[in-house]
PDB file of C-alpha atoms in Angstrom:
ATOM      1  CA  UNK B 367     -17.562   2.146 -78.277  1.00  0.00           C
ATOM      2  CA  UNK B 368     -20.886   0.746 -78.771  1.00  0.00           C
ATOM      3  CA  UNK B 369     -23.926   1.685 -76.854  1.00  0.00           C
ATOM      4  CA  UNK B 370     -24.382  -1.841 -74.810  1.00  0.00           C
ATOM      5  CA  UNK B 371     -20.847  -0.407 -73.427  1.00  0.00           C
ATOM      6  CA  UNK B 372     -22.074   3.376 -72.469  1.00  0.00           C
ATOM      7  CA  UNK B 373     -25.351   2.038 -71.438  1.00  0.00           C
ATOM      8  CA  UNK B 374     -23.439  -0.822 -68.920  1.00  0.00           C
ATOM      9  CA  UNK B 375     -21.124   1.981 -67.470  1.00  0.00           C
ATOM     10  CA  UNK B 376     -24.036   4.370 -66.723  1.00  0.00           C
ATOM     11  CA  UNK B 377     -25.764   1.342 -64.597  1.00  0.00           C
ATOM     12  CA  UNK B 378     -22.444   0.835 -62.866  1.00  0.00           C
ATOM     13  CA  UNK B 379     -22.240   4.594 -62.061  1.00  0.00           C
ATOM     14  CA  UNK B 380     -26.282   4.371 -61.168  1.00  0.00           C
ATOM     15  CA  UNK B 381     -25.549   1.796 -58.893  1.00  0.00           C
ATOM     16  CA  UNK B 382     -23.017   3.139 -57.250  1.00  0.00           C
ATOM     17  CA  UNK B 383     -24.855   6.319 -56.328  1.00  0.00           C
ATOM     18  CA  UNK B 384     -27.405   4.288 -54.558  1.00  0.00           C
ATOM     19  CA  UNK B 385     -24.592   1.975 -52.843  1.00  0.00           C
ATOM     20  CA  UNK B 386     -22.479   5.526 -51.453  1.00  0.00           C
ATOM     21  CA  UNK B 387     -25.971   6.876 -50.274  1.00  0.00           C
ATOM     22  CA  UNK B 388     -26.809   3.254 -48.455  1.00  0.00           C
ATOM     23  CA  UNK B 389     -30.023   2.952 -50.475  1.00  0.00           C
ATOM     24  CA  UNK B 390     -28.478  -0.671 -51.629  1.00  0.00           C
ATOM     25  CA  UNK B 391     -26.252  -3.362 -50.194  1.00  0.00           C
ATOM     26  CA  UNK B 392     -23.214  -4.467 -51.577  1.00  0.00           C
ATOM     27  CA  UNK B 393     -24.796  -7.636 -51.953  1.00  0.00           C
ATOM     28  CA  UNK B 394     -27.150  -6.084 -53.782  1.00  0.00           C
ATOM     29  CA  UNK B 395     -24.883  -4.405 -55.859  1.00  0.00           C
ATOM     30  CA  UNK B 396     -23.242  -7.323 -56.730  1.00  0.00           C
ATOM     31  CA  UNK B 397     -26.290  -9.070 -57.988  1.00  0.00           C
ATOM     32  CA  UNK B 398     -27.813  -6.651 -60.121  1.00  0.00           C
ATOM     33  CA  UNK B 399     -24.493  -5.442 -61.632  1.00  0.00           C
ATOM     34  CA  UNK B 400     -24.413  -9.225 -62.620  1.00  0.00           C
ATOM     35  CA  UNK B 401     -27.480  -8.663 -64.416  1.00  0.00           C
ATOM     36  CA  UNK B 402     -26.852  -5.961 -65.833  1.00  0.00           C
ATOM     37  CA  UNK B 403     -23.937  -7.717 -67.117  1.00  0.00           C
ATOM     38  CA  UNK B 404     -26.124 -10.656 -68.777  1.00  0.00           C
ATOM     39  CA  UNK B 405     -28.685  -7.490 -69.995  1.00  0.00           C
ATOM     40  CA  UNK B 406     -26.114  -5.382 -71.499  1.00  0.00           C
ATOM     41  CA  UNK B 407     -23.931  -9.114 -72.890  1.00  0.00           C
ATOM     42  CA  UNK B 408     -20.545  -7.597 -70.906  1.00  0.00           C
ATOM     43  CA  UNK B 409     -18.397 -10.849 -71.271  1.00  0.00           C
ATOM     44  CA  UNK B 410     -16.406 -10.473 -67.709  1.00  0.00           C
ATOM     45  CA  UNK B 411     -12.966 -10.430 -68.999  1.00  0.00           C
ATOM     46  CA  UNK B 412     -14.451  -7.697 -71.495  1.00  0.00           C
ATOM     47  CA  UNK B 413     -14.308  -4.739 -68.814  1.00  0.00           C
ATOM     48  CA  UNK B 414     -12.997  -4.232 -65.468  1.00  0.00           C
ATOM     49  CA  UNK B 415     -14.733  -5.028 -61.878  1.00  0.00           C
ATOM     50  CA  UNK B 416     -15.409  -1.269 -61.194  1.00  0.00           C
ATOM     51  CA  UNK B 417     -16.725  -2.410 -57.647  1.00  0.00           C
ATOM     52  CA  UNK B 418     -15.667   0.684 -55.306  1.00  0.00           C
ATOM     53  CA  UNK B 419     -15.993  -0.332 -51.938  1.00  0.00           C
TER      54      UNK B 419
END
């Protein structure tokens, strides 16, 4: 597991702290886990949509 991989899934569980606490949109969410996506070069079929609603 490389570190692009750990470092993706600790902005995913980042993010989702501040979306439980309100502190973010899902909107929001959405776009900057798309980012981080392009940042971290997570193809989409690579991992899962983790989105918890």
């Amino acid at each position: 597991m490389g570190n692009n991989h750990i470092d993706y899934l600790l902005s995913l569980h980042i993010l989702n702290e501040l979306k439980e606490k309100n502190l973010i949109t899902e909107e929001e969410f959405i776009a900057i886990d798309n980012e981080n996506k392009k940042s971290f070069k997570v193809a989409d079929n690579q991992y899962f949509n983790l989105i918890i609603c």
